[in-house]
Amino acid sequence: MKKIAIIGSSGGNLYNLGGADPEKLLGEIYAQCESAGFEVSAVQFIAADASMDNARPTTAAGVYTLSEGRGTKAKRTYHGKLADVNGAVKDTDAKIAEDIRNGNIDGLIVMSADPGRANIEVFRAAAETKVPIVGTGGTSMAMIAASGAKVVATSGTTGTTSRTRAVSFVASLAKHWGMKYRPDLGGASAAGSGSGSGSGKSLFKRINIRSIMIPALPGFIAMAIVLAASHIPGLEKLNDIFEILLKGLPVLVAVLAAKQVSELDEVSIVSGIVAGVLSVEGGLIGGIIGGLLAGIFVRYLFELCLNWRFPMTTVNIVAGGISGLAAGLIMHYLLSPLALMAGDYIKLGISATLAYSPILAGLLAGLVIWPAILAGVYHAVILPLVLLEMEKSGFSFLGAVDMVGLVMVAAGINLANIIAPRERSEAAVATPGLLINLGFGTFVESAYPFMFANKVVFISAIIFSGLGGMLLGYFNVMGVAYVPAFVSPFMSNNALKMGIVMAIVMVLTCIATVIANRFKAIVKNQPSPQVTQSIK
């Protein structure tokens, strides 16, 4: 196992690109070292509370070291003025230099180091032993190379992130030693935690429509809010804002898709934006496909550039810019028309079903929606359909079914268990559930305990959800999910009818649950036949 020392500071330009968060910066390096099979055996990292370009002697600063020996995570072992740091790190500097000379350090990762003062002994030892060095920081790395040290890879910090720098450092050392290394792009949450959450999955296995759609939901809600507000007299001009937001939705999902696949933070975000802008004509599906292509290209180009030993700044430019452009051009000239056609056919299928029999369509949607969420397929199947509907008009029939069939049914069950619970303790459980149902239009899972404990409640939930869907179909009501219940009617195409359907379903579910609770309580308190016989 190769042993690594991390040397440096939060730097000038580096401070604005990750150096201001030393724990995350060091944690990313630890995650990549673990993935490569390296051991971080020493750390001397000076973290100032301001960029070194603007720092003063009185600026607060800390020093991160391995105070408890090797194999532990880096901790802040000193905190004081920047002017006093050089004295505070003198012993650590000498100790790491001794380890280098004794062969206990095989390589150095350097970031904005100070080879003339704070790290003088380390780099003297490195020049003597010729241990390989990788790092960033133009001035410091030039001084280190001039001293005769063995610099195998160097780069600037512009355009880089803590994760891409860490990957570059470890990839360069692994290549120098002829070792296999697969980047851990799951990241790390704390300095030296030694446990990145890297998924270890292939690019295609990381593709998950559910985890693209759910984070995108706030954007669709924002669009629906603007559309609802545009119907208020005097605010008609907001319809122009709605049109702009509508065009931005493909960009939104493209960014999320690219980030999900590549897991390269800002690099993948930039790539997703470029691809998304060029995928706008493909609609929502076009944005997703463009983002996925961008994410795949980002990873491929990123690793290719690392293998070619490009400077890290160039790696990010190529991976983020070229990959997004390539994916976007493929979408714009080839796939966007097909993606738009697919989205239109899906929306046409929903519209045709509603046109054929809106009552039947509503009934089926209402009956299916609870089993779908219980089976875990709601967010993978129904939510994408909701968002596709909203992409066209800002409203969704399935979104209205969600609000009525899930949220209002759950609210009715929770209300019943506040008014007439089987046991007093259940009221305390139901109260926060009801408040979240009505106040935020979510947390339908709060009804699960009552549904699973009583088959009558479970069956009535599905029945009244189906009834709500029928009424929505009959009145031709479309709406939005995941909004407060009192706002939902005003974000539908018919506020009065939406409000009536919501109230009917909630009240009927509440009544059915109260009756079920009372019946079960009577049965529970009824003496058994044996007890009755003995009394006689």
JSON list of C-alpha atoms in Angstrom, two decimals, residues 224 386 389-390 393-401 403 472 476-481 483 488-489 491-494 498:
[
{"chain": "A", "resi": 224, "resn": "ALA", "atom": "CA", "xyz": [-47.70, 26.08, -12.15]},
{"chain": "A", "resi": 386, "resn": "VAL", "atom": "CA", "xyz": [-47.73, 14.10, -14.19]},
{"chain": "A", "resi": 389, "resn": "GLU", "atom": "CA", "xyz": [-48.85, 16.61, -18.63]},
{"chain": "A", "resi": 390, "resn": "MET", "atom": "CA", "xyz": [-47.72, 19.77, -16.84]},
{"chain": "A", "resi": 393, "resn": "SER", "atom": "CA", "xyz": [-50.45, 23.05, -20.04]},
{"chain": "A", "resi": 394, "resn": "GLY", "atom": "CA", "xyz": [-49.17, 23.62, -16.51]},
{"chain": "A", "resi": 395, "resn": "PHE", "atom": "CA", "xyz": [-51.97, 21.36, -15.20]},
{"chain": "A", "resi": 396, "resn": "SER", "atom": "CA", "xyz": [-52.25, 17.61, -14.88]},
{"chain": "A", "resi": 397, "resn": "PHE", "atom": "CA", "xyz": [-55.20, 15.26, -14.53]},
{"chain": "A", "resi": 398, "resn": "LEU", "atom": "CA", "xyz": [-53.04, 12.75, -12.69]},
{"chain": "A", "resi": 399, "resn": "GLY", "atom": "CA", "xyz": [-51.75, 15.61, -10.53]},
{"chain": "A", "resi": 400, "resn": "ALA", "atom": "CA", "xyz": [-55.33, 16.34, -9.50]},
{"chain": "A", "resi": 401, "resn": "VAL", "atom": "CA", "xyz": [-55.88, 12.63, -8.79]},
{"chain": "A", "resi": 403, "resn": "MET", "atom": "CA", "xyz": [-54.10, 15.61, -4.58]},
{"chain": "A", "resi": 472, "resn": "LEU", "atom": "CA", "xyz": [-62.46, 14.78, -11.36]},
{"chain": "A", "resi": 476, "resn": "ASN", "atom": "CA", "xyz": [-62.92, 17.65, -16.27]},
{"chain": "A", "resi": 477, "resn": "VAL", "atom": "CA", "xyz": [-60.72, 19.04, -13.50]},
{"chain": "A", "resi": 478, "resn": "MET", "atom": "CA", "xyz": [-56.95, 19.20, -13.76]},
{"chain": "A", "resi": 479, "resn": "GLY", "atom": "CA", "xyz": [-54.60, 20.40, -11.07]},
{"chain": "A", "resi": 480, "resn": "VAL", "atom": "CA", "xyz": [-51.21, 20.22, -9.41]},
{"chain": "A", "resi": 481, "resn": "ALA", "atom": "CA", "xyz": [-49.80, 17.91, -6.74]},
{"chain": "A", "resi": 483, "resn": "VAL", "atom": "CA", "xyz": [-48.86, 22.05, -3.02]},
{"chain": "A", "resi": 488, "resn": "SER", "atom": "CA", "xyz": [-54.56, 23.47, -4.77]},
{"chain": "A", "resi": 489, "resn": "PRO", "atom": "CA", "xyz": [-58.01, 24.61, -6.01]},
{"chain": "A", "resi": 491, "resn": "MET", "atom": "CA", "xyz": [-53.83, 26.08, -9.13]},
{"chain": "A", "resi": 492, "resn": "SER", "atom": "CA", "xyz": [-56.37, 24.00, -11.05]},
{"chain": "A", "resi": 493, "resn": "ASN", "atom": "CA", "xyz": [-58.36, 24.74, -14.17]},
{"chain": "A", "resi": 494, "resn": "ASN", "atom": "CA", "xyz": [-61.55, 25.03, -12.08]},
{"chain": "A", "resi": 498, "resn": "MET", "atom": "CA", "xyz": [-61.59, 21.10, -7.46]}
]
